[in-house]
mmCIF file of C-alpha atoms in Angstrom:
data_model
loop_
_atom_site.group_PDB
_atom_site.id
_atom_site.type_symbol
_atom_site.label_atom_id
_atom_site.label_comp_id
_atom_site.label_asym_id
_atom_site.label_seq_id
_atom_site.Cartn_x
_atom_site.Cartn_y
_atom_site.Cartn_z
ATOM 1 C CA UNK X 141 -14.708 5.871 -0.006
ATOM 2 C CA UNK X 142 -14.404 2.830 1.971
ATOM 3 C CA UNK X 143 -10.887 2.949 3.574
ATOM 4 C CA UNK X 144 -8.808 -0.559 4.293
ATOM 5 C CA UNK X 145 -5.119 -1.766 5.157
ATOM 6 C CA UNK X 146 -3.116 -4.302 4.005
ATOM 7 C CA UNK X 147 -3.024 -7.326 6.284
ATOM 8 C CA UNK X 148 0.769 -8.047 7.859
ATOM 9 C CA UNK X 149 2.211 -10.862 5.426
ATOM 10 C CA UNK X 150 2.146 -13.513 8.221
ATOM 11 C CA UNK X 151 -1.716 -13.489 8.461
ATOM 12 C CA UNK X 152 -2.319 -14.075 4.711
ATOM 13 C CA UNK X 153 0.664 -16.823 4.367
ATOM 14 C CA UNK X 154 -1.039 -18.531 7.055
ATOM 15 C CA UNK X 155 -4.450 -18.180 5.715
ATOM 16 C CA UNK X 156 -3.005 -19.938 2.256
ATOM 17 C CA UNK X 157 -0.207 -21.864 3.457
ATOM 18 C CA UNK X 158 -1.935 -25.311 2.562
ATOM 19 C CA UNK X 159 -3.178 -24.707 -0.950
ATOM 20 C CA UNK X 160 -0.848 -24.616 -4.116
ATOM 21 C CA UNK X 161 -2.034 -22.372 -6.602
ATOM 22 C CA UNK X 162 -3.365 -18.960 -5.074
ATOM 23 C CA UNK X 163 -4.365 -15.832 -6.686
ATOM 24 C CA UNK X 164 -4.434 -12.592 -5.554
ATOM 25 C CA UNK X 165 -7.315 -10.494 -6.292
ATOM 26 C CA UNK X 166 -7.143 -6.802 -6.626
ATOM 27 C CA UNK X 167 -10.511 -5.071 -6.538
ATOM 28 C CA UNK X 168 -10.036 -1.424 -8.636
ATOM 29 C CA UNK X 169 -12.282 1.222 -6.751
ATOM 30 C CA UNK X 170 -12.277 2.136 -3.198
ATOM 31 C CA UNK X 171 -8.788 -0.397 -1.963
ATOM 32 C CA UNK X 172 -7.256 1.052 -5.067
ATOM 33 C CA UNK X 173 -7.577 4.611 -4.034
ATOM 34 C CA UNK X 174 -6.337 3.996 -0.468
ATOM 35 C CA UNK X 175 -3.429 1.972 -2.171
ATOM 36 C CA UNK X 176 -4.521 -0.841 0.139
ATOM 37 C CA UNK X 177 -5.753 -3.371 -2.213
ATOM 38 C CA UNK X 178 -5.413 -2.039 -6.014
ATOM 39 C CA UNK X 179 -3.758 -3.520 -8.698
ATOM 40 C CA UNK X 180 -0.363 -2.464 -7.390
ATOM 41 C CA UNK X 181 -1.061 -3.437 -4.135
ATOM 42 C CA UNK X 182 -2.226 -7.150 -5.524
ATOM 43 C CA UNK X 183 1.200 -7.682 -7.216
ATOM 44 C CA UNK X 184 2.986 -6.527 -4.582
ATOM 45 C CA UNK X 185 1.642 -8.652 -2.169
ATOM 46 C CA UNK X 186 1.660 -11.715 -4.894
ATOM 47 C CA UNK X 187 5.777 -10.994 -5.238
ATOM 48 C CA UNK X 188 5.962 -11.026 -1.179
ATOM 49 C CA UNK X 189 4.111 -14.214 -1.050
ATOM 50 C CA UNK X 190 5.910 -16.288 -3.827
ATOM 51 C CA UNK X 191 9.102 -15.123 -2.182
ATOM 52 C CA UNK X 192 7.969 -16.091 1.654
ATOM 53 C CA UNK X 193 7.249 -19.291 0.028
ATOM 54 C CA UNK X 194 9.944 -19.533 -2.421
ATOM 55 C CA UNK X 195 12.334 -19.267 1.130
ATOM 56 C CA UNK X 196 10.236 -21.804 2.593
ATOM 57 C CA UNK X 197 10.043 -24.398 0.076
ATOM 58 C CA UNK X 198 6.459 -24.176 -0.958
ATOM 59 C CA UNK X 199 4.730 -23.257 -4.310
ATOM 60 C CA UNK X 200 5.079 -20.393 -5.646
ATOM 61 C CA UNK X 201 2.217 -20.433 -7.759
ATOM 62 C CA UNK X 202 1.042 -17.414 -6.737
ATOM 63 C CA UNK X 203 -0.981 -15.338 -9.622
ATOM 64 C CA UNK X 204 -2.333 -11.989 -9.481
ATOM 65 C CA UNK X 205 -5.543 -9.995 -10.871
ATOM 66 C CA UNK X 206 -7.564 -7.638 -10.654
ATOM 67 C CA UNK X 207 -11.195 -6.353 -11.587
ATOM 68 C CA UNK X 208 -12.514 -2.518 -11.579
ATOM 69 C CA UNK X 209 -15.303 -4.107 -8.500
ATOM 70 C CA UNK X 210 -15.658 -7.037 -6.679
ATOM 71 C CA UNK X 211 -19.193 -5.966 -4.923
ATOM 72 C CA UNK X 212 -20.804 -6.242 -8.477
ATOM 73 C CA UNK X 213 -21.321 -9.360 -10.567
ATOM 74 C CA UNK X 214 -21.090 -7.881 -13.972
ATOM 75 C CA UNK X 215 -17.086 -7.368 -12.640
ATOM 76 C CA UNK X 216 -16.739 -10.890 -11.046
ATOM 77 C CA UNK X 217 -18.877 -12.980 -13.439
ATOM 78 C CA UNK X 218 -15.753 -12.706 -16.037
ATOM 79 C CA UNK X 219 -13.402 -14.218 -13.701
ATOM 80 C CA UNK X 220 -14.992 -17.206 -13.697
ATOM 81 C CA UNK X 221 -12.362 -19.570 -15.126
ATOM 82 C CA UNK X 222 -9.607 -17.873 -13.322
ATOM 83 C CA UNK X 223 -11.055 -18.476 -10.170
ATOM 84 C CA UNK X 224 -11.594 -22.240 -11.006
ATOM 85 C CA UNK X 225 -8.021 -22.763 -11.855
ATOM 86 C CA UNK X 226 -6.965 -21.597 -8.467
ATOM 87 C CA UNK X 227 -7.302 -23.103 -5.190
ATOM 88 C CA UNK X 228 -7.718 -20.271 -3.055
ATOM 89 C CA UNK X 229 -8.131 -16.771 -3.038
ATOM 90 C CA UNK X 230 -6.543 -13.362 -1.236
ATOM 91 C CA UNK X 231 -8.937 -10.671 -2.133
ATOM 92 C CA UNK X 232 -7.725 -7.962 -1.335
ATOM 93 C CA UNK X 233 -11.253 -5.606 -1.994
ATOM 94 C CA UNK X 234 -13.021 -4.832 1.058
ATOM 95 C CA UNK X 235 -15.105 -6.645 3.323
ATOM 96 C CA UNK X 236 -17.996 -6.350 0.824
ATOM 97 C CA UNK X 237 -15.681 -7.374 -2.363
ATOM 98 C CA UNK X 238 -14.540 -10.734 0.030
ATOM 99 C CA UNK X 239 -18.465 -11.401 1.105
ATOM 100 C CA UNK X 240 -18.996 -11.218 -2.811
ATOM 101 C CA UNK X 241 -16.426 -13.370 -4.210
ATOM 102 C CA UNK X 242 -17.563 -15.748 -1.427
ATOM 103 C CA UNK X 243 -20.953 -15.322 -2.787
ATOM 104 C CA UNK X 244 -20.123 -16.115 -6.530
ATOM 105 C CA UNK X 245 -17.708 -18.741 -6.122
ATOM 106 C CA UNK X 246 -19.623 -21.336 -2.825
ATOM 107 C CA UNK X 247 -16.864 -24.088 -3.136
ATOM 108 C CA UNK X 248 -13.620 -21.912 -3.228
ATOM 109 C CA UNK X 249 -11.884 -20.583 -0.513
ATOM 110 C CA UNK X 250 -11.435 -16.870 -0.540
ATOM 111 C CA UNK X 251 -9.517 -14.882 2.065
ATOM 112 C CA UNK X 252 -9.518 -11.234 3.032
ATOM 113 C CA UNK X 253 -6.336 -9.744 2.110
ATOM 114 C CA UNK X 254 -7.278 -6.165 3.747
ATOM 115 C CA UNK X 255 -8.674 -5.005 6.994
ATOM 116 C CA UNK X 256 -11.579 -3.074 5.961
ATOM 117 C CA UNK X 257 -11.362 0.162 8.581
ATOM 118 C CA UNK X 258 -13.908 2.961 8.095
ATOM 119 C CA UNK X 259 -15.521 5.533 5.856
ATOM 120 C CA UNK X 260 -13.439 8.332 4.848
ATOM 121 C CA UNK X 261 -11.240 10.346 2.433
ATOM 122 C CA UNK X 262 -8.084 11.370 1.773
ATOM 123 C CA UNK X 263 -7.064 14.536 3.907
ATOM 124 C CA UNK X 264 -3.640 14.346 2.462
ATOM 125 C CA UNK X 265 -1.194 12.407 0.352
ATOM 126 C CA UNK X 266 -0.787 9.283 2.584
ATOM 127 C CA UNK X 267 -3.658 10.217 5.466
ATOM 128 C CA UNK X 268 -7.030 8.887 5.491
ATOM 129 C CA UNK X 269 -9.011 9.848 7.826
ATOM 130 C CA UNK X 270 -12.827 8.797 8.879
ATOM 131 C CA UNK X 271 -15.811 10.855 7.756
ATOM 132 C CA UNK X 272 -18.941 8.824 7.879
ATOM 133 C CA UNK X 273 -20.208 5.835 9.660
ATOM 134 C CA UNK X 274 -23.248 5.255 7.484
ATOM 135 C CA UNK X 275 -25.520 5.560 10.346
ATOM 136 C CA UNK X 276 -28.444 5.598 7.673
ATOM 137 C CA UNK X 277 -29.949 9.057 8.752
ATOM 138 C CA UNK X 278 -27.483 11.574 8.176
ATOM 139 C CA UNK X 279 -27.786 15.167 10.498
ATOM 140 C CA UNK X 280 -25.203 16.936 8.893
ATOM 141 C CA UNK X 281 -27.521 19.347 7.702
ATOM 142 C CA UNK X 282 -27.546 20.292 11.591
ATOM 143 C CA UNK X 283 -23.989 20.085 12.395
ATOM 144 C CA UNK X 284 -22.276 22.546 9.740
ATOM 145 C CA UNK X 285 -21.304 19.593 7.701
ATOM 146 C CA UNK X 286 -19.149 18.251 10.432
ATOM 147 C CA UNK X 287 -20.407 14.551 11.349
ATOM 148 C CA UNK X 288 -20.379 14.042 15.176
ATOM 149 C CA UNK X 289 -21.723 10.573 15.016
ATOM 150 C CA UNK X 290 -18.287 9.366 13.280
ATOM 151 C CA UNK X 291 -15.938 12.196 14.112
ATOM 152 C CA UNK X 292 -16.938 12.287 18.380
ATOM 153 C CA UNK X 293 -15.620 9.672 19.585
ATOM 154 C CA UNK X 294 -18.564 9.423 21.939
ATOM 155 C CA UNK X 295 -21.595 10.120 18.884
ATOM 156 C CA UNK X 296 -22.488 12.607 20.752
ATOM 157 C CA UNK X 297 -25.571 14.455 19.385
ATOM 158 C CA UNK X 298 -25.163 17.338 21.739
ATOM 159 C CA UNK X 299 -21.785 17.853 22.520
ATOM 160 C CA UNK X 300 -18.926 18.851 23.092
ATOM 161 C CA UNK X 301 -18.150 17.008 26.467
ATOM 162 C CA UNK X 302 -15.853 18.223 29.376
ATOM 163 C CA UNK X 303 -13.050 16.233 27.248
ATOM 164 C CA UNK X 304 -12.592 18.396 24.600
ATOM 165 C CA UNK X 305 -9.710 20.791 25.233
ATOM 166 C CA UNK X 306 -8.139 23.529 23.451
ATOM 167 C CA UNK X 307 -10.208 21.866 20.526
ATOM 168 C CA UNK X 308 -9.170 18.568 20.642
ATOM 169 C CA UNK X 309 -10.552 15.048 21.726
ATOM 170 C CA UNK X 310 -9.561 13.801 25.292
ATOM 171 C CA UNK X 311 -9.281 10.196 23.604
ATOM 172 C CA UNK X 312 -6.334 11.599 21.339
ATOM 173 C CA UNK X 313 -4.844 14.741 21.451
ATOM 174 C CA UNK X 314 -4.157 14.750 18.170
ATOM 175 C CA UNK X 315 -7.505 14.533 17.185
ATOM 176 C CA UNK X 316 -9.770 17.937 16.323
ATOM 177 C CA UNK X 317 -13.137 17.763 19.026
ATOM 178 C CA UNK X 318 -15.885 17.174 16.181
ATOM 179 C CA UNK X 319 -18.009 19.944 18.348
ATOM 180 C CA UNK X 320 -15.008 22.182 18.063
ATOM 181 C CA UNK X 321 -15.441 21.631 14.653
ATOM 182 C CA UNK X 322 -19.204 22.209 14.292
ATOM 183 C CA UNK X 323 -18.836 25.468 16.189
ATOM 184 C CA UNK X 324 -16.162 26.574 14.117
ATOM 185 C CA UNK X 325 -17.931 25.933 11.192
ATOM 186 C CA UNK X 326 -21.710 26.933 12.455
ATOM 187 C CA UNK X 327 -20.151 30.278 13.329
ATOM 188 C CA UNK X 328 -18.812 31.101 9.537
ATOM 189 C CA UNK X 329 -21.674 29.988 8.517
ATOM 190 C CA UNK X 330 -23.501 32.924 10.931
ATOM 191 C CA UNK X 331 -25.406 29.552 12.369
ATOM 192 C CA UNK X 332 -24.287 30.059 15.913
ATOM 193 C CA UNK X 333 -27.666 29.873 16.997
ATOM 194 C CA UNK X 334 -27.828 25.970 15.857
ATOM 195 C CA UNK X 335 -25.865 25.366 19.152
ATOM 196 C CA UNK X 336 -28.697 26.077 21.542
ATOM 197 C CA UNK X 337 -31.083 23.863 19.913
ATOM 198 C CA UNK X 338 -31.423 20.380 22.182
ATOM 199 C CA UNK X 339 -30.855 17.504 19.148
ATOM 200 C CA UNK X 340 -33.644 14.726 20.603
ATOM 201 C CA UNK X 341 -31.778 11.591 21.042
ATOM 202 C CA UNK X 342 -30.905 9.760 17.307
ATOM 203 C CA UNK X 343 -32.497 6.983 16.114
ATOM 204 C CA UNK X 344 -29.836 3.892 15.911
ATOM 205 C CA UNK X 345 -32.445 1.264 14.433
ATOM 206 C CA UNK X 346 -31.436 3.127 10.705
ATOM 207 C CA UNK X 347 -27.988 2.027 12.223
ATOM 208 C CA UNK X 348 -26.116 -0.784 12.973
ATOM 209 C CA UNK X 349 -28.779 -1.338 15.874
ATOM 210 C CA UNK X 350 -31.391 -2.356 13.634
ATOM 211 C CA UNK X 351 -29.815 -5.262 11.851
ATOM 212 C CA UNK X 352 -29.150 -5.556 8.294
ATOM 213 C CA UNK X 353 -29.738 -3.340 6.191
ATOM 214 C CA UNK X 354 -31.358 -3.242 2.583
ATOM 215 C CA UNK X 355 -32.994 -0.866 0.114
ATOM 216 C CA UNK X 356 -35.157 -2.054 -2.416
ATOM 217 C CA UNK X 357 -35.412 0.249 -5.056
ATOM 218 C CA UNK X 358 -38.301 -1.009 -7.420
ATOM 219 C CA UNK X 359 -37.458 1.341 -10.151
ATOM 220 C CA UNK X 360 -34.123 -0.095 -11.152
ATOM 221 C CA UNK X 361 -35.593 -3.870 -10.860
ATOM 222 C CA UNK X 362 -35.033 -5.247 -14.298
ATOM 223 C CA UNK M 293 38.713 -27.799 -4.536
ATOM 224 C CA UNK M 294 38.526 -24.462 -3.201
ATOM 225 C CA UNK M 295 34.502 -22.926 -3.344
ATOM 226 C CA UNK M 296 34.412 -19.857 -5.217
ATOM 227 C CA UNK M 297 33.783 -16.787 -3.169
ATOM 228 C CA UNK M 298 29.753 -15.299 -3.502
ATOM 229 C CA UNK M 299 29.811 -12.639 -6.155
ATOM 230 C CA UNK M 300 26.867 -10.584 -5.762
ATOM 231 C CA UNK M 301 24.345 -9.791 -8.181
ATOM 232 C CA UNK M 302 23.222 -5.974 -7.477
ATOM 233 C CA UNK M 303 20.504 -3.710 -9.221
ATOM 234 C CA UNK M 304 20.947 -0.045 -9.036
ATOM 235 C CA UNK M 305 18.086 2.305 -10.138
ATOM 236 C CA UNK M 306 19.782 5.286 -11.528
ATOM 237 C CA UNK M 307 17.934 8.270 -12.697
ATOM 238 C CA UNK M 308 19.490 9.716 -16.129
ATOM 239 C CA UNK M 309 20.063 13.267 -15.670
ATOM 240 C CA UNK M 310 22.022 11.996 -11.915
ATOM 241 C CA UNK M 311 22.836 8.897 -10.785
ATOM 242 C CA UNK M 312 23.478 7.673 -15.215
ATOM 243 C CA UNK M 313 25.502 10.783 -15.524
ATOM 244 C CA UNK M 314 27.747 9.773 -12.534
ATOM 245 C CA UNK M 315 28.491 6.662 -13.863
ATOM 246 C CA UNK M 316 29.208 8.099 -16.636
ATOM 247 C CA UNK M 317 31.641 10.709 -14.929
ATOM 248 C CA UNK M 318 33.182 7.703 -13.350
ATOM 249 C CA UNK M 319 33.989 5.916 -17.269
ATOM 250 C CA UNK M 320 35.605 8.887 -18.361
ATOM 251 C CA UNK M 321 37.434 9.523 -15.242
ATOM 252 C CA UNK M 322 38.712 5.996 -15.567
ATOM 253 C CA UNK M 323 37.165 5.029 -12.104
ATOM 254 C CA UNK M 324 36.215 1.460 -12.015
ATOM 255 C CA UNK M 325 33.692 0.180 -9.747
ATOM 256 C CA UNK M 326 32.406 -3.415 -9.005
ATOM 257 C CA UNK M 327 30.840 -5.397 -11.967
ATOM 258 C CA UNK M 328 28.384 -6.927 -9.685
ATOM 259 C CA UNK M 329 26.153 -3.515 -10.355
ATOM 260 C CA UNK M 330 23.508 -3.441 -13.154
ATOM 261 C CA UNK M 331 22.289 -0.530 -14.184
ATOM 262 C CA UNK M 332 18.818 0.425 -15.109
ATOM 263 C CA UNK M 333 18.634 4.004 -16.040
ATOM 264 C CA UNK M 334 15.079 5.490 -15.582
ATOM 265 C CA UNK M 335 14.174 9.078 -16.234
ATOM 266 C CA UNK M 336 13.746 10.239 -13.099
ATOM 267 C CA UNK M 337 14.253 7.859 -9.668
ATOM 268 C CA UNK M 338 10.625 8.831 -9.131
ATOM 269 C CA UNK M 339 9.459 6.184 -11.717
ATOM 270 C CA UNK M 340 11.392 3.917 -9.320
ATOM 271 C CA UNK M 341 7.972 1.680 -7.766
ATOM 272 C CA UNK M 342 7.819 -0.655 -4.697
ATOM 273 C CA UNK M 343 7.245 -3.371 -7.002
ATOM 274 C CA UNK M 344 9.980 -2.970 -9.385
ATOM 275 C CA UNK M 345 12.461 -3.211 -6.402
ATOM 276 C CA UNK M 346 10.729 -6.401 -5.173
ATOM 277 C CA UNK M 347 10.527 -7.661 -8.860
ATOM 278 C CA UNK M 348 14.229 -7.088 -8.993
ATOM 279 C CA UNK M 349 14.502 -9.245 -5.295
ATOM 280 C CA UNK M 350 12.316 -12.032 -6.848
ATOM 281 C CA UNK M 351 14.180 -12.495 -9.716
ATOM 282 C CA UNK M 352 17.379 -13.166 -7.970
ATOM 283 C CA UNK M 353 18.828 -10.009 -6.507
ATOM 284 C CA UNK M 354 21.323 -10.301 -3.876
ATOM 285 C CA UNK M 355 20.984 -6.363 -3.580
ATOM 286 C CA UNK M 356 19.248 -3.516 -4.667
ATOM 287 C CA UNK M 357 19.975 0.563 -4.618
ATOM 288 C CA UNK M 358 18.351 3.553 -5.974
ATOM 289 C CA UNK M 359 21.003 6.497 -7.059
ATOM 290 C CA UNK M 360 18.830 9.791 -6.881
ATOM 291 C CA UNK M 361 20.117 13.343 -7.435
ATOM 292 C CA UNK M 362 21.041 15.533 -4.207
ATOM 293 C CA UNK M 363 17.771 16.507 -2.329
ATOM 294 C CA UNK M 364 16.511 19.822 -3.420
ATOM 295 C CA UNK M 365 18.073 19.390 -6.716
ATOM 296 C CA UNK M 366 16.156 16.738 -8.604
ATOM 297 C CA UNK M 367 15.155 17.330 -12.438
ATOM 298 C CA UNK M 368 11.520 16.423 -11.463
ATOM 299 C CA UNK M 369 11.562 18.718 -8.917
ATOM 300 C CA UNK M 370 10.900 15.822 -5.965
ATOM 301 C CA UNK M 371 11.003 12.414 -7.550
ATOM 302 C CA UNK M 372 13.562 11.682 -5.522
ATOM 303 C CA UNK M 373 11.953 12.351 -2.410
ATOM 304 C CA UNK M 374 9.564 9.957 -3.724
ATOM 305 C CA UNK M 375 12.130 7.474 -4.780
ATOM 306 C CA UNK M 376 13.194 8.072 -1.053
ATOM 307 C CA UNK M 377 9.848 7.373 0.693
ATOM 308 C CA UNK M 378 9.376 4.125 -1.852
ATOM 309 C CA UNK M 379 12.643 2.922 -0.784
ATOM 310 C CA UNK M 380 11.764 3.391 3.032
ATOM 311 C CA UNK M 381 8.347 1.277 2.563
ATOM 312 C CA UNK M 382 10.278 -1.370 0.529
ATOM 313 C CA UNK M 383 12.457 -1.691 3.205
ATOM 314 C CA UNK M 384 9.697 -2.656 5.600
ATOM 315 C CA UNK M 385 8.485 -5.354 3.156
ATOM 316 C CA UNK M 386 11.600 -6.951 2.662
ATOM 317 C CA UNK M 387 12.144 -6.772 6.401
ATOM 318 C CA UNK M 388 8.143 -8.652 6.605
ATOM 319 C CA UNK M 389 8.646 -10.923 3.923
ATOM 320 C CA UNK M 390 12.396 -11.807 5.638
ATOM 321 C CA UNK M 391 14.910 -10.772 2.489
ATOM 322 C CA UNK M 392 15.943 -8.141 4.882
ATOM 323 C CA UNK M 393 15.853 -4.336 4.446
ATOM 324 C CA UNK M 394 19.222 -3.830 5.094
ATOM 325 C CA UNK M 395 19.788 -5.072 1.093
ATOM 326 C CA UNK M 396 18.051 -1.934 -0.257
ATOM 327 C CA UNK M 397 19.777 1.454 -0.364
ATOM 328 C CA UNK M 398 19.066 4.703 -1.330
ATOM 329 C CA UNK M 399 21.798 7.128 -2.478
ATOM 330 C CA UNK M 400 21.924 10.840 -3.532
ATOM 331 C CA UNK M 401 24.649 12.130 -6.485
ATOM 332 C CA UNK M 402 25.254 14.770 -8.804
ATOM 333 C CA UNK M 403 26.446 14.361 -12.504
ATOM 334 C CA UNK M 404 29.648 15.193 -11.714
ATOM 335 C CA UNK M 405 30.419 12.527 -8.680
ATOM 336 C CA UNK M 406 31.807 9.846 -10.573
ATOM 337 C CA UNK M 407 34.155 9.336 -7.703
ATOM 338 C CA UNK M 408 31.005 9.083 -5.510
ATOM 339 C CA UNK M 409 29.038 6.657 -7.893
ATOM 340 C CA UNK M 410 31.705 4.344 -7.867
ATOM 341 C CA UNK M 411 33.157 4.586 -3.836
ATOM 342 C CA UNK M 412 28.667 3.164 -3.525
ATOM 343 C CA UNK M 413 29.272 0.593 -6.075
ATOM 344 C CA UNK M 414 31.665 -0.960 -3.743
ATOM 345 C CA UNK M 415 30.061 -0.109 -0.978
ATOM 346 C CA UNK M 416 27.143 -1.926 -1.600
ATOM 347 C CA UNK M 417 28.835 -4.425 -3.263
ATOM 348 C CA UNK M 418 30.989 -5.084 0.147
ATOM 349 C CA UNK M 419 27.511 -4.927 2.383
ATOM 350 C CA UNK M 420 26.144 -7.632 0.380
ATOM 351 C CA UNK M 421 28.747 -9.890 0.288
ATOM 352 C CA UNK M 422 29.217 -9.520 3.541
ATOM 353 C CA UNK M 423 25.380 -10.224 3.848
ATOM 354 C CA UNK M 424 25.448 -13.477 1.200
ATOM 355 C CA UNK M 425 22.882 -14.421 -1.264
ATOM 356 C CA UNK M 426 19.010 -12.935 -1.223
ATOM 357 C CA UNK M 427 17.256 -15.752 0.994
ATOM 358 C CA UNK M 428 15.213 -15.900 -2.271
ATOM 359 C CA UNK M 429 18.015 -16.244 -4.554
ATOM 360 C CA UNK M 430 19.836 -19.432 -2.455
ATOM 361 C CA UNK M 431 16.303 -20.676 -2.097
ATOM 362 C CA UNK M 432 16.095 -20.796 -6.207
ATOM 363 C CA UNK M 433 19.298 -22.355 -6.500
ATOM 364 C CA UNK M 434 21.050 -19.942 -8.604
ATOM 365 C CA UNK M 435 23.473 -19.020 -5.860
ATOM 366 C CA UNK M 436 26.894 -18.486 -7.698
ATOM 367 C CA UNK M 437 28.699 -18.765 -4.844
#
């Protein structure tokens, strides 16, 4: 899922500090899992805001909602009128859920609530953790499963580097060496053998490299 | 005229089979504690969310606490580690949004501590005075004091 965090308070009551009426948009699928921008996390951070501006002075007309998506019309389309009786919006949805809003509604103001951080799951209660980095052309068919273009902090393809020690990443030592982890994983799979092979040199332009992306899927056109 | 002195408004979050039961212990022990304290009994201080304690702040709170049973003995077998964690976080919001943090407590009781229930009463009935009204509360204008 896509993993975000809550922006400190002082960015957002900046962002809003010279419009009135504000509501706080909760967006109820990825944000909401990674209690970052659900619709707990909207009403919290509508209560924090009416009382930063209550102890200021300012309006507190500060209103929350939230929708199951905000990267899909048929969830923001209802919203409509509650959006036009606002002045501005937080959304807190990721960057996707923001870019949409900003889509829908041209002449309103809508602010990202959330930091949108990475692609990942998880691991525990209360640690997320990256998995993916949507490179477009995924390998882990090679790699035992275990992503080195996300989880190396160097992408490397054929790795591990002189960094990794006793398993881990020199760039944190609290971090597992994605190679480690191949190897680990290569080897219960009785895929050792996988480690020899030379992996050519990946190409980005299914990346970030090659610009935007799209898929058209002609099928599914209505 | 002489003002009168700031009477704080407090909200405890009690769970029912600990924290209720104390207070409890403490009425038939005929312990008194401060009337500043309203009670909201919940089954288990685990129900106890972020946003209920700020809900409590925005609506006038001078002070908030959370009365959980001892660790390792909770009904719910660890809501009141959760209660615990919540509290922590909450803390660090009221500390961003500038209520302070230092007007949220967490406490641990058995059934039996009515002595206990009512010695925190005053307790956090002394810290907040001491403190004055919620920043939010004098900025509504419902300060008694």
């Amino acid at each position: 899922m896509i993993i975000a965090q809550r922006k400190p308070l002082e960015e957002i009551k900046e962002m809003v500090a010279s419009y009135e009426k504000v509501l706080v948009l909760g967006c109820g699928t990825c944000v909401a899992v990674c209690f970052a921008g659900g619709e707990k996390e909207a009403k919290l951070l509508a209560s924090e805001l009416r009382m930063a501006r209550q102890m200021e002075g300012k309006s507190t007309q500060i209103i929350d909602h939230t929708i199951q998506r905000q990267c899909e019309w048929e969830f923001i389309d209802p919203i409509k009128e509650l959006v036009a009786s606002v002045d501005a919006v937080v959304s807190t949805a990721c960057g996707i859920g923001v870019q949409g809003m900003a889509e829908r509604f041209e002449d309103k103001p809508i602010f990202p609530g959330v930091n949108t951080t990475f692609l990942g799951m998880p691991v525990q209660p209360g640690e997320f953790v990256e998995r993916c980095q949507a490179c477009g052309d995924c390998i882990l068919d090679l790699t035992g499963g275990v992503c080195p273009v996300a989880r190396c902090a160097k992408s490397l393809m054929n790795g591990p580097c002189g960094g990794s020690q006793n398993g881990k990443c020199e760039v944190n030592p609290e971090t597992p060496c994605a190679w480690q982890l191949i190897y680990d994983r290569l080897a219960k799979l009785g895929q050792l053998e996988r480690m020899m092979e030379i992996m050519p040199a990946k190409n980005w332009s299914t990346s970030r490299d090659g610009g935007l992306r799209k898929i058209i899927r002609e099928d599914l056109k209505l | 005229m002489s003002e009168t002195p700031f009477e704080p408004e407090i909200t405890a979050f009690v769970c029912q089979y600990c924290g209720d039961m104390a207070a409890d212990s403490a009425g038939w022990n005929r312990i008194s504690y401060p009337a500043n304290v309203k009670i909201v009994r919940l089954p288990c201080t685990g129900k106890v969310d972020v946003h209920h304690i700020l809900n409590a702040f925005e609506h006038g709170a001078d002070g908030v606490y959370v009365v959980a049973c001892p660790e390792g003995n909770c009904h719910h077998i660890n809501g009141n580690l959760s209660a615990k964690r919540r509290v922590t976080y909450a803390k660090s919001l009221l500390d961003e949004v500038g209520v302070g943090g230092n007007r949220l407590e967490m406490f641990h009781v058995t059934a039996a501590q009515g002595d206990e229930f009512a010695r925190i009463a005053a307790e956090m009935t002394e810290r907040i005075r001491a403190l004055g009204p919620s920043p939010v509360r004098r900025a509504m204008g419902k300060s008694s004091g």
